[in-house]
């Protein structure tokens, strides 16, 4: 008996009205809340401040597309095979949102959050305090042979152009907080300790910025997936008009080389 | 040889810059373009007017969540089974975005668009002209036993509260065009012909409004899926904190009734 | 109240036993029923005859793999992006199982079944009767500009090597019936009517053979998907040891060409 | 240049022949290899012995269905929403194949394999040797607060009926090896150490048995997914004829309770 109770704070409706997050959809939400704001609100059940919203939208924009990634290729190949099911092609593209390609945002946010919340109080930290903390973090990662998430990029080997742009928005919107402070400090101190300079990357910065903008770190992958859905719709819109999947298929099929078993 | 050419107008990058839709991501896009605007731009490779953008975001907001739909239930059940793979739960929720639950937006847009583009020129149409056209459309659907997409709602039996709100936004933003005009006309004329009054529904209205806002009708399902991704992130955020999937599973499992074969 | 009733004939269990399809799993099913037989039984809730089973397994085997198809490429790209989620990579591969690549089996079965069931009684049909029926079918497809499903193959331009092998098994197992008879007749009569000779293809033959083996035509896509799951596990097993996804990604990424917008 | 080389040992074809795993499909595989055998062969690139094949098929059968699991519910809800896309419903069902519901098979196999391969040579182990090893394993899990995979079942609280059946098949087929020996030993020794008796479960036993039958432990989830695909086709075949998804949707929708925000 007691199981037949399915609580939700998201939405409800009756014959004459629809309520979303406790507000009347028709009179209080439609036309008054941007899609980005609704996404933030749905994920946190809390409305963003204007600054948080602007930072959130900027990060979504920064994550929406990365060109012909493996996930975009998977979505286009799936659309080519099953053009009747757009939802299948988008789902296939999102399913690559795991540890390797879309995971950096989440990994970086979770990593920074763990360190930040383990400090007593960082509100009075100076840049030098953050550098001290960052040195401890980098030394301990080095000692344990762990990689630091959010560092390095295969194309932007020296500097990721999203970094200064996102930092500027964080400052403007007054959402710059401990996650970004620690992330920047790691960027400053790691060369001396690791013996080489890795640029902060945009995916990691996105995780730090979202955490400072009030979003829960264990859902950061969800925001990367939301952003990527917009990118995938774009790829499939283009695939409809000027497909590349047939050429990719032909390339692989024609250059396939049949070999002896390799698994045993 | 000639196959090894994979064209795209979406994005490109080199060691020092990222370009998205022909603009420099860092200096021209980040912080200057909302997530909704980027989604429109990616899907059409054309920037929306301010009015088109406002209409587009309003429709996305209207489609983002519908409570415990079958797709939200599927996403929550999947998250319960595989909490390690948020992307799998979101993909499972999107996979229900087919003909029955998310298809109305696309079906209505495609249906209206087919009729509108078959007319020579509707720019001088009066309400009475639209009513005449709508009568032809409804008569012919009735004669062929076809349902009219976008009419009727299981809960909002008399009036869908999203309809006046979205129409008002269309007029304010000056995006009200032939798809909405024909949709409204069908709403006015069908009771006399069909012998009963069905309300225009919000999903269908979304399709008409997106078409008038300059979005391609054969991608309308993609926008419904984008909107729904935000809703699914919300459902999974809530499922993490206060799950309902175990109660649904228990309800079904405990009330399962084992029967004789039914398929043969 | 009356809704809280979830009937199934598939399985049930209590503290000491598990029942599957009305049989005790431990004593009557495990070790006594092959996986192929169980798949047939689950889909039809009826046990196959030995001949039906042999034909069913042969068709599954014929559909399991087709090399580097777009679906295999999508699965490998997804595994490359998210190696932590094998289920996501298999799901991505199956999502291409739509109208273009895996649909032929279902389309052919449904097409033949529609014609066969529209005949009064075909049990005494001679080859000449089937040829007459096939001529009507091909003429009408030609008149309406419809393609005949199951004809033609991009690689096996003259003859698909699976055709004689599957026909021989159908005869040996005494499952050869009206669907295969009509399919073969279409193969004989179409050249005179269409003015060119297209080989019967293996995917279409699979649909005809499954229908004659007692499987419901509206689930044929499901069997193609089951067969393909085995193939996808094989591709991912190989991808783990000797990946090709990084090379495909590199090929596409390096040869991407950035262009002007094409959608508008 | 060197990237344009996509090797595979799975299959190849030309205008007149298809080769699968180095054998001619038409003359050497079709009708001669069962679907289960092909699945084994594809996953390992090695043909099973008759005993290995019989054990493999028995485990697939044991994993194919578990009634109204969350994954079966997700697949049925998805089919209800999008009946036009069978592949989407099957994919949604498989996406629950993660850590909680389908992961036990893989987790148990990987866990046992790690211990077995860390021993120098177990070929002369007596039951008493296995018990000694199992005691070490259980003590160390207890000390570290880790759960032992493959122990305990929510329904079969005292004994899982699949266990004796699968063990008997392992002995008959002479595939009983170190993984099953260690798994049985853990079943014998854990009550004294943990202070309570948990039954070995069928999913865990499946992992041990597949490992002893020569299958790679890091692909065990793939076999669980293959088995489950057959079960999902069965659920969807039944859903088509006698749906339960509408009743589940109605149950949840009618008993939804709208609450205050819970996330913040």
CSV table of N, CA, C and O in Angstrom, one decimal, chain C residues 3 6 8-10 14-16 18 26 29-31 33-35 38 42-43 45 54 57-58 60-62 64-65 68 86-87 91 94 97-98 155-156 161-162 165 169 218-219 221-222 225-226 234 237-238 240 242 247-248 254, chain D residues 3 6 8-10 14-16 18 26 29-31 33-35 38 42-43 45 54 57-58 60-62 64-65 68 86-87 94 97-98 155-156 161-162 165 169 218-219 221-222 225-226 234-235 237-238 240 242 247-248 254:
chain,number,residue,atom,x,y,z
C,3,UNK,N,-6.7,-1.6,-12.7
C,3,UNK,CA,-5.5,-1.5,-13.4
C,3,UNK,C,-4.3,-2.2,-12.8
C,3,UNK,O,-3.3,-2.5,-13.4
C,6,UNK,N,-0.9,-7.0,-13.7
C,6,UNK,CA,0.1,-7.0,-14.7
C,6,UNK,C,0.3,-8.4,-15.2
C,6,UNK,O,1.2,-9.1,-14.7
C,8,UNK,N,1.4,-11.7,-17.3
C,8,UNK,CA,2.4,-12.2,-18.2
C,8,UNK,C,2.5,-13.7,-18.3
C,8,UNK,O,2.2,-14.3,-17.3
C,9,UNK,N,2.8,-14.2,-19.4
C,9,UNK,CA,2.9,-15.7,-19.5
C,9,UNK,C,4.4,-16.0,-19.6
C,9,UNK,O,4.8,-17.2,-19.9
C,10,UNK,N,5.3,-15.0,-19.4
C,10,UNK,CA,6.7,-15.3,-19.6
C,10,UNK,C,7.3,-16.0,-18.4
C,10,UNK,O,7.8,-17.1,-18.5
C,14,UNK,N,9.2,-17.9,-7.1
C,14,UNK,CA,8.9,-17.7,-5.7
C,14,UNK,C,10.2,-18.1,-4.9
C,14,UNK,O,11.2,-18.3,-5.6
C,15,UNK,N,10.1,-18.3,-3.6
C,15,UNK,CA,11.4,-18.5,-2.9
C,15,UNK,C,12.2,-19.7,-3.3
C,15,UNK,O,13.4,-19.7,-3.2
C,16,UNK,N,11.5,-20.7,-3.8
C,16,UNK,CA,12.2,-21.9,-4.1
C,16,UNK,C,12.3,-22.3,-5.6
C,16,UNK,O,13.0,-23.3,-5.9
C,18,UNK,N,11.8,-21.1,-10.0
C,18,UNK,CA,11.6,-20.2,-11.1
C,18,UNK,C,10.9,-20.9,-12.2
C,18,UNK,O,11.3,-22.0,-12.6
C,26,UNK,N,14.8,-24.9,-13.6
C,26,UNK,CA,15.9,-25.7,-13.2
C,26,UNK,C,15.9,-27.1,-13.7
C,26,UNK,O,16.8,-27.7,-14.2
C,29,UNK,N,14.2,-26.8,-18.2
C,29,UNK,CA,14.7,-25.9,-19.2
C,29,UNK,C,16.2,-25.8,-19.3
C,29,UNK,O,16.8,-26.1,-20.4
C,30,UNK,N,16.9,-25.6,-18.2
C,30,UNK,CA,18.4,-25.4,-18.2
C,30,UNK,C,19.1,-26.7,-18.7
C,30,UNK,O,18.8,-27.8,-18.2
C,31,UNK,N,19.9,-26.5,-19.7
C,31,UNK,CA,20.6,-27.7,-20.2
C,31,UNK,C,19.8,-28.5,-21.2
C,31,UNK,O,20.3,-29.5,-21.8
C,33,UNK,N,17.3,-26.9,-23.3
C,33,UNK,CA,16.7,-26.0,-24.3
C,33,UNK,C,17.9,-25.2,-24.8
C,33,UNK,O,18.6,-24.6,-23.9
C,34,UNK,N,18.2,-25.1,-26.1
C,34,UNK,CA,19.3,-24.3,-26.5
C,34,UNK,C,18.8,-22.8,-26.5
C,34,UNK,O,17.7,-22.5,-26.3
C,35,UNK,N,19.8,-21.9,-26.5
C,35,UNK,CA,19.5,-20.5,-26.5
C,35,UNK,C,18.6,-20.1,-27.6
C,35,UNK,O,17.6,-19.3,-27.5
C,38,UNK,N,15.1,-21.2,-26.9
C,38,UNK,CA,14.4,-20.3,-25.9
C,38,UNK,C,14.0,-19.0,-26.5
C,38,UNK,O,12.9,-18.5,-26.3
C,42,UNK,N,10.3,-17.7,-26.4
C,42,UNK,CA,9.9,-16.5,-25.7
C,42,UNK,C,9.1,-15.6,-26.7
C,42,UNK,O,8.2,-14.9,-26.3
C,43,UNK,N,9.5,-15.6,-28.0
C,43,UNK,CA,8.9,-14.7,-28.9
C,43,UNK,C,7.5,-15.1,-29.3
C,43,UNK,O,6.7,-14.3,-29.7
C,45,UNK,N,5.8,-17.8,-27.5
C,45,UNK,CA,5.1,-18.6,-26.4
C,45,UNK,C,4.7,-19.9,-26.9
C,45,UNK,O,3.7,-20.5,-26.5
C,54,UNK,N,15.8,-25.4,-36.4
C,54,UNK,CA,17.0,-25.4,-37.2
C,54,UNK,C,17.0,-24.3,-38.2
C,54,UNK,O,18.0,-23.6,-38.5
C,57,UNK,N,17.5,-21.0,-36.3
C,57,UNK,CA,19.0,-20.7,-36.0
C,57,UNK,C,19.8,-20.4,-37.2
C,57,UNK,O,20.7,-19.5,-37.1
C,58,UNK,N,19.5,-21.1,-38.3
C,58,UNK,CA,20.3,-20.8,-39.5
C,58,UNK,C,20.1,-19.3,-40.0
C,58,UNK,O,21.0,-18.6,-40.4
C,60,UNK,N,19.2,-16.8,-38.0
C,60,UNK,CA,19.9,-15.9,-37.0
C,60,UNK,C,21.4,-15.8,-37.4
C,60,UNK,O,22.0,-14.8,-37.4
C,61,UNK,N,21.9,-17.0,-37.7
C,61,UNK,CA,23.4,-17.1,-38.0
C,61,UNK,C,23.6,-16.2,-39.3
C,61,UNK,O,24.6,-15.5,-39.4
C,62,UNK,N,22.7,-16.3,-40.3
C,62,UNK,CA,22.9,-15.5,-41.5
C,62,UNK,C,22.9,-14.0,-41.3
C,62,UNK,O,23.4,-13.3,-42.1
C,64,UNK,N,23.7,-12.4,-38.3
C,64,UNK,CA,24.5,-12.0,-37.2
C,64,UNK,C,25.5,-10.9,-37.5
C,64,UNK,O,25.7,-10.0,-36.7
C,65,UNK,N,26.2,-11.0,-38.6
C,65,UNK,CA,27.2,-10.0,-38.9
C,65,UNK,C,27.3,-9.7,-40.4
C,65,UNK,O,27.1,-10.6,-41.2
C,68,UNK,N,31.9,-4.4,-41.4
C,68,UNK,CA,32.0,-3.0,-40.9
C,68,UNK,C,30.8,-2.2,-41.4
C,68,UNK,O,30.9,-1.3,-42.2
C,86,UNK,N,29.5,-0.9,-21.7
C,86,UNK,CA,29.3,-1.9,-22.9
C,86,UNK,C,27.9,-1.9,-23.3
C,86,UNK,O,27.6,-1.9,-24.5
C,87,UNK,N,26.9,-1.7,-22.4
C,87,UNK,CA,25.5,-1.7,-22.8
C,87,UNK,C,25.2,-0.5,-23.7
C,87,UNK,O,24.4,-0.7,-24.6
C,91,UNK,N,23.7,-0.9,-27.4
C,91,UNK,CA,22.5,-0.2,-27.7
C,91,UNK,C,22.6,0.7,-28.9
C,91,UNK,O,21.8,0.8,-29.8
C,94,UNK,N,22.5,-1.3,-32.0
C,94,UNK,CA,21.1,-1.7,-32.4
C,94,UNK,C,20.3,-0.6,-32.9
C,94,UNK,O,19.3,-0.8,-33.7
C,97,UNK,N,19.2,-0.3,-36.3
C,97,UNK,CA,18.4,-1.3,-36.9
C,97,UNK,C,17.0,-0.9,-37.4
C,97,UNK,O,16.0,-1.4,-37.0
C,98,UNK,N,17.0,0.1,-38.2
C,98,UNK,CA,15.8,0.7,-38.7
C,98,UNK,C,15.5,0.4,-40.1
C,98,UNK,O,15.9,-0.7,-40.6
C,155,UNK,N,26.7,-5.7,-53.1
C,155,UNK,CA,28.0,-6.4,-53.3
C,155,UNK,C,27.7,-7.7,-54.2
C,155,UNK,O,28.4,-7.9,-55.2
C,156,UNK,N,26.7,-8.4,-53.8
C,156,UNK,CA,26.4,-9.7,-54.5
C,156,UNK,C,25.5,-9.3,-55.7
C,156,UNK,O,24.3,-9.6,-55.6
C,161,UNK,N,25.2,-15.6,-52.0
C,161,UNK,CA,25.5,-17.0,-51.7
C,161,UNK,C,24.7,-17.6,-50.6
C,161,UNK,O,24.7,-18.8,-50.5
C,162,UNK,N,24.0,-16.8,-49.8
C,162,UNK,CA,23.2,-17.3,-48.7
C,162,UNK,C,21.9,-18.0,-49.3
C,162,UNK,O,21.2,-18.8,-48.6
C,165,UNK,N,21.9,-21.8,-49.9
C,165,UNK,CA,22.1,-22.5,-48.6
C,165,UNK,C,20.8,-22.5,-47.8
C,165,UNK,O,20.4,-23.5,-47.2
C,169,UNK,N,18.3,-25.7,-46.6
C,169,UNK,CA,17.9,-25.9,-45.2
C,169,UNK,C,16.4,-25.9,-45.0
C,169,UNK,O,15.8,-26.8,-44.3
C,218,UNK,N,5.4,-9.4,-37.9
C,218,UNK,CA,5.6,-8.1,-37.3
C,218,UNK,C,6.7,-8.0,-36.2
C,218,UNK,O,6.9,-7.0,-35.6
C,219,UNK,N,7.3,-9.1,-35.9
C,219,UNK,CA,8.4,-9.1,-35.0
C,219,UNK,C,9.8,-9.5,-35.7
C,219,UNK,O,10.8,-9.7,-35.0
C,221,UNK,N,11.9,-7.8,-37.2
C,221,UNK,CA,13.0,-6.9,-36.9
C,221,UNK,C,13.6,-7.3,-35.6
C,221,UNK,O,14.8,-7.1,-35.4
C,222,UNK,N,12.8,-7.8,-34.7
C,222,UNK,CA,13.3,-8.2,-33.4
C,222,UNK,C,14.3,-9.3,-33.5
C,222,UNK,O,15.4,-9.4,-32.8
C,225,UNK,N,17.5,-8.0,-34.8
C,225,UNK,CA,18.3,-7.3,-33.7
C,225,UNK,C,18.9,-8.3,-32.8
C,225,UNK,O,20.1,-8.1,-32.3
C,226,UNK,N,18.2,-9.4,-32.5
C,226,UNK,CA,18.8,-10.4,-31.6
C,226,UNK,C,20.1,-11.0,-32.3
C,226,UNK,O,21.2,-11.1,-31.6
C,234,UNK,N,30.7,-9.5,-30.8
C,234,UNK,CA,32.0,-9.8,-31.5
C,234,UNK,C,32.8,-8.6,-31.9
C,234,UNK,O,34.0,-8.6,-31.7
C,237,UNK,N,34.3,-7.1,-28.7
C,237,UNK,CA,35.4,-7.9,-28.2
C,237,UNK,C,36.7,-7.7,-29.0
C,237,UNK,O,37.8,-7.5,-28.5
C,238,UNK,N,36.5,-7.5,-30.3
C,238,UNK,CA,37.7,-7.2,-31.2
C,238,UNK,C,38.2,-5.8,-31.0
C,238,UNK,O,39.4,-5.6,-30.9
C,240,UNK,N,38.2,-4.1,-28.3
C,240,UNK,CA,39.0,-4.0,-27.1
C,240,UNK,C,40.4,-4.4,-27.3
C,240,UNK,O,41.3,-3.8,-26.7
C,242,UNK,N,42.0,-4.8,-30.5
C,242,UNK,CA,42.7,-4.2,-31.7
C,242,UNK,C,41.7,-3.2,-32.2
C,242,UNK,O,41.0,-3.4,-33.2
C,247,UNK,N,41.3,5.1,-35.5
C,247,UNK,CA,41.7,5.4,-36.9
C,247,UNK,C,40.6,6.0,-37.7
C,247,UNK,O,40.8,6.9,-38.5
C,248,UNK,N,39.3,5.6,-37.4
C,248,UNK,CA,38.2,6.2,-38.1
C,248,UNK,C,38.0,7.6,-37.7
C,248,UNK,O,37.8,8.5,-38.5
C,254,UNK,N,40.7,14.6,-39.5
C,254,UNK,CA,41.8,15.2,-40.3
C,254,UNK,C,41.3,15.6,-41.7
C,254,UNK,O,41.9,16.5,-42.3
D,3,UNK,N,46.9,5.2,-41.2
D,3,UNK,CA,45.6,5.0,-40.4
D,3,UNK,C,44.5,4.3,-41.2
D,3,UNK,O,43.6,3.7,-40.7
D,6,UNK,N,41.8,-0.9,-41.6
D,6,UNK,CA,40.8,-1.2,-40.6
D,6,UNK,C,40.7,-2.8,-40.5
D,6,UNK,O,39.9,-3.4,-41.2
D,8,UNK,N,40.1,-6.6,-39.3
D,8,UNK,CA,39.1,-7.4,-38.6
D,8,UNK,C,39.2,-8.9,-38.9
D,8,UNK,O,39.6,-9.2,-40.1
D,9,UNK,N,39.0,-9.7,-38.0
D,9,UNK,CA,39.0,-11.1,-38.2
D,9,UNK,C,37.6,-11.7,-38.2
D,9,UNK,O,37.4,-12.9,-38.3
D,10,UNK,N,36.6,-10.8,-38.2
D,10,UNK,CA,35.2,-11.3,-38.1
D,10,UNK,C,34.7,-11.7,-39.5
D,10,UNK,O,34.3,-12.9,-39.7
D,14,UNK,N,32.9,-10.9,-51.0
D,14,UNK,CA,33.1,-10.3,-52.3
D,14,UNK,C,31.8,-10.7,-53.1
D,14,UNK,O,30.8,-11.1,-52.6
D,15,UNK,N,31.9,-10.5,-54.4
D,15,UNK,CA,30.7,-10.6,-55.2
D,15,UNK,C,30.1,-12.0,-55.1
D,15,UNK,O,28.8,-12.1,-55.2
D,16,UNK,N,30.9,-13.0,-54.9
D,16,UNK,CA,30.3,-14.3,-54.9
D,16,UNK,C,30.3,-15.1,-53.6
D,16,UNK,O,29.7,-16.2,-53.5
D,18,UNK,N,30.7,-15.0,-49.0
D,18,UNK,CA,30.8,-14.4,-47.7
D,18,UNK,C,31.6,-15.3,-46.8
D,18,UNK,O,31.4,-16.5,-46.7
D,26,UNK,N,28.2,-19.8,-46.5
D,26,UNK,CA,27.1,-20.7,-47.1
D,26,UNK,C,27.4,-22.2,-47.0
D,26,UNK,O,26.5,-22.9,-46.6
D,29,UNK,N,29.0,-22.8,-42.5
D,29,UNK,CA,28.5,-22.2,-41.3
D,29,UNK,C,26.9,-22.4,-41.2
D,29,UNK,O,26.4,-22.9,-40.3
D,30,UNK,N,26.2,-21.9,-42.3
D,30,UNK,CA,24.8,-21.9,-42.2
D,30,UNK,C,24.2,-23.4,-42.1
D,30,UNK,O,24.6,-24.2,-42.9
D,31,UNK,N,23.4,-23.6,-41.1
D,31,UNK,CA,22.8,-24.9,-40.9
D,31,UNK,C,23.7,-25.8,-40.2
D,31,UNK,O,23.3,-26.9,-39.8
D,33,UNK,N,26.1,-24.6,-37.7
D,33,UNK,CA,26.5,-23.9,-36.4
D,33,UNK,C,25.3,-23.3,-35.8
D,33,UNK,O,24.6,-22.6,-36.5
D,34,UNK,N,25.0,-23.6,-34.5
D,34,UNK,CA,23.9,-23.0,-33.9
D,34,UNK,C,24.1,-21.6,-33.6
D,34,UNK,O,25.3,-21.1,-33.6
D,35,UNK,N,23.0,-20.8,-33.3
D,35,UNK,CA,23.2,-19.4,-33.0
D,35,UNK,C,24.1,-19.2,-31.8
D,35,UNK,O,24.9,-18.4,-31.7
D,38,UNK,N,27.7,-19.7,-32.7
D,38,UNK,CA,28.2,-18.5,-33.4
D,38,UNK,C,28.5,-17.4,-32.5
D,38,UNK,O,29.5,-16.7,-32.6
D,42,UNK,N,32.1,-15.7,-32.3
D,42,UNK,CA,32.3,-14.3,-32.5
D,42,UNK,C,33.0,-13.6,-31.4
D,42,UNK,O,33.8,-12.7,-31.6
D,43,UNK,N,32.6,-13.9,-30.2
D,43,UNK,CA,33.1,-13.2,-29.0
D,43,UNK,C,34.5,-13.6,-28.7
D,43,UNK,O,35.3,-12.8,-28.0
D,45,UNK,N,36.6,-15.6,-31.1
D,45,UNK,CA,37.3,-15.9,-32.3
D,45,UNK,C,37.9,-17.3,-32.2
D,45,UNK,O,39.0,-17.6,-32.7
D,54,UNK,N,27.6,-26.3,-24.6
D,54,UNK,CA,26.4,-26.6,-23.8
D,54,UNK,C,26.3,-25.8,-22.6
D,54,UNK,O,25.3,-25.3,-22.2
D,57,UNK,N,25.3,-22.1,-23.6
D,57,UNK,CA,23.9,-22.0,-23.9
D,57,UNK,C,23.1,-22.1,-22.6
D,57,UNK,O,22.1,-21.4,-22.4
D,58,UNK,N,23.5,-23.0,-21.7
D,58,UNK,CA,22.7,-23.1,-20.4
D,58,UNK,C,22.7,-21.8,-19.6
D,58,UNK,O,21.7,-21.3,-19.1
D,60,UNK,N,23.3,-18.7,-20.9
D,60,UNK,CA,22.4,-17.7,-21.6
D,60,UNK,C,21.0,-18.0,-21.3
D,60,UNK,O,20.2,-17.0,-21.0
D,61,UNK,N,20.5,-19.2,-21.3
D,61,UNK,CA,19.1,-19.5,-21.0
D,61,UNK,C,18.8,-19.0,-19.6
D,61,UNK,O,17.7,-18.5,-19.3
D,62,UNK,N,19.7,-19.3,-18.6
D,62,UNK,CA,19.4,-18.9,-17.2
D,62,UNK,C,19.3,-17.4,-17.1
D,62,UNK,O,18.7,-16.9,-16.1
D,64,UNK,N,18.2,-15.2,-19.5
D,64,UNK,CA,17.4,-14.5,-20.6
D,64,UNK,C,16.3,-13.7,-20.0
D,64,UNK,O,16.0,-12.6,-20.5
D,65,UNK,N,15.7,-14.2,-19.0
D,65,UNK,CA,14.5,-13.4,-18.5
D,65,UNK,C,14.4,-13.5,-16.9
D,65,UNK,O,14.7,-14.5,-16.3
D,68,UNK,N,9.2,-9.2,-14.7
D,68,UNK,CA,9.0,-7.7,-14.8
D,68,UNK,C,10.1,-7.0,-14.0
D,68,UNK,O,9.9,-6.3,-13.1
D,86,UNK,N,11.0,-0.6,-32.8
D,86,UNK,CA,11.3,-1.8,-31.9
D,86,UNK,C,12.7,-1.7,-31.4
D,86,UNK,O,13.0,-2.1,-30.3
D,87,UNK,N,13.6,-1.3,-32.3
D,87,UNK,CA,15.0,-1.2,-31.9
D,87,UNK,C,15.2,-0.2,-30.7
D,87,UNK,O,16.1,-0.5,-29.8
D,94,UNK,N,18.1,-2.7,-22.8
D,94,UNK,CA,19.5,-3.1,-22.5
D,94,UNK,C,20.3,-2.0,-21.7
D,94,UNK,O,21.2,-2.4,-21.0
D,97,UNK,N,21.3,-2.4,-18.3
D,97,UNK,CA,22.3,-3.5,-18.0
D,97,UNK,C,23.6,-3.0,-17.4
D,97,UNK,O,24.6,-3.3,-17.9
D,98,UNK,N,23.4,-2.3,-16.4
D,98,UNK,CA,24.6,-1.7,-15.8
D,98,UNK,C,25.0,-2.4,-14.4
D,98,UNK,O,24.8,-3.6,-14.2
D,155,UNK,N,14.7,-12.7,-3.6
D,155,UNK,CA,13.6,-13.6,-3.6
D,155,UNK,C,14.0,-15.0,-3.1
D,155,UNK,O,13.3,-15.6,-2.2
D,156,UNK,N,15.0,-15.5,-3.6
D,156,UNK,CA,15.5,-16.9,-3.3
D,156,UNK,C,16.4,-16.7,-2.0
D,156,UNK,O,17.6,-16.8,-2.1
D,161,UNK,N,17.4,-21.8,-7.1
D,161,UNK,CA,17.2,-23.1,-7.8
D,161,UNK,C,18.1,-23.3,-9.0
D,161,UNK,O,18.3,-24.5,-9.4
D,162,UNK,N,18.7,-22.2,-9.5
D,162,UNK,CA,19.5,-22.4,-10.7
D,162,UNK,C,20.9,-23.0,-10.3
D,162,UNK,O,21.6,-23.6,-11.2
D,165,UNK,N,21.3,-26.9,-10.7
D,165,UNK,CA,21.2,-27.3,-12.1
D,165,UNK,C,22.4,-26.9,-12.9
D,165,UNK,O,22.9,-27.7,-13.7
D,169,UNK,N,25.3,-29.3,-14.8
D,169,UNK,CA,25.7,-29.2,-16.3
D,169,UNK,C,27.2,-29.0,-16.4
D,169,UNK,O,27.9,-29.5,-17.3
D,218,UNK,N,36.1,-10.1,-19.0
D,218,UNK,CA,35.7,-8.7,-19.2
D,218,UNK,C,34.6,-8.4,-20.2
D,218,UNK,O,34.3,-7.3,-20.5
D,219,UNK,N,34.1,-9.5,-20.8
D,219,UNK,CA,33.0,-9.4,-21.7
D,219,UNK,C,31.7,-10.1,-21.2
D,219,UNK,O,30.8,-10.2,-21.9
D,221,UNK,N,29.4,-9.1,-19.3
D,221,UNK,CA,28.2,-8.3,-19.3
D,221,UNK,C,27.6,-8.4,-20.8
D,221,UNK,O,26.4,-8.3,-20.9
D,222,UNK,N,28.5,-8.5,-21.8
D,222,UNK,CA,28.0,-8.7,-23.1
D,222,UNK,C,27.1,-9.9,-23.3
D,222,UNK,O,26.1,-9.9,-24.0
D,225,UNK,N,23.8,-9.3,-21.8
D,225,UNK,CA,23.0,-8.5,-22.6
D,225,UNK,C,22.5,-9.3,-23.8
D,225,UNK,O,21.3,-9.1,-24.2
D,226,UNK,N,23.3,-10.2,-24.4
D,226,UNK,CA,22.8,-11.0,-25.5
D,226,UNK,C,21.6,-11.8,-25.0
D,226,UNK,O,20.5,-11.9,-25.6
D,234,UNK,N,10.8,-11.2,-26.2
D,234,UNK,CA,9.6,-11.9,-25.6
D,234,UNK,C,8.7,-10.9,-25.0
D,234,UNK,O,7.5,-11.0,-25.1
D,235,UNK,N,9.2,-10.0,-24.1
D,235,UNK,CA,8.4,-9.0,-23.5
D,235,UNK,C,7.7,-8.1,-24.5
D,235,UNK,O,6.5,-7.8,-24.3
D,237,UNK,N,7.0,-8.8,-27.6
D,237,UNK,CA,6.0,-9.6,-28.3
D,237,UNK,C,4.7,-9.7,-27.5
D,237,UNK,O,3.6,-9.6,-28.0
D,238,UNK,N,4.8,-9.9,-26.2
D,238,UNK,CA,3.7,-10.0,-25.3
D,238,UNK,C,3.0,-8.6,-25.2
D,238,UNK,O,1.8,-8.5,-25.2
D,240,UNK,N,2.8,-6.3,-27.3
D,240,UNK,CA,2.0,-6.0,-28.5
D,240,UNK,C,0.6,-6.5,-28.4
D,240,UNK,O,-0.4,-5.9,-28.8
D,242,UNK,N,-0.9,-8.0,-25.4
D,242,UNK,CA,-1.6,-7.7,-24.1
D,242,UNK,C,-0.7,-6.8,-23.3
D,242,UNK,O,0.0,-7.2,-22.5
D,247,UNK,N,-1.3,0.4,-18.1
D,247,UNK,CA,-1.7,0.3,-16.7
D,247,UNK,C,-0.6,0.8,-15.7
D,247,UNK,O,-0.9,1.4,-14.7
D,248,UNK,N,0.7,0.6,-16.1
D,248,UNK,CA,1.7,1.1,-15.2
D,248,UNK,C,1.7,2.6,-15.3
D,248,UNK,O,1.8,3.3,-14.2
D,254,UNK,N,-1.7,8.5,-11.8
D,254,UNK,CA,-2.8,8.8,-10.8
D,254,UNK,C,-2.4,8.9,-9.4
D,254,UNK,O,-3.1,9.5,-8.6
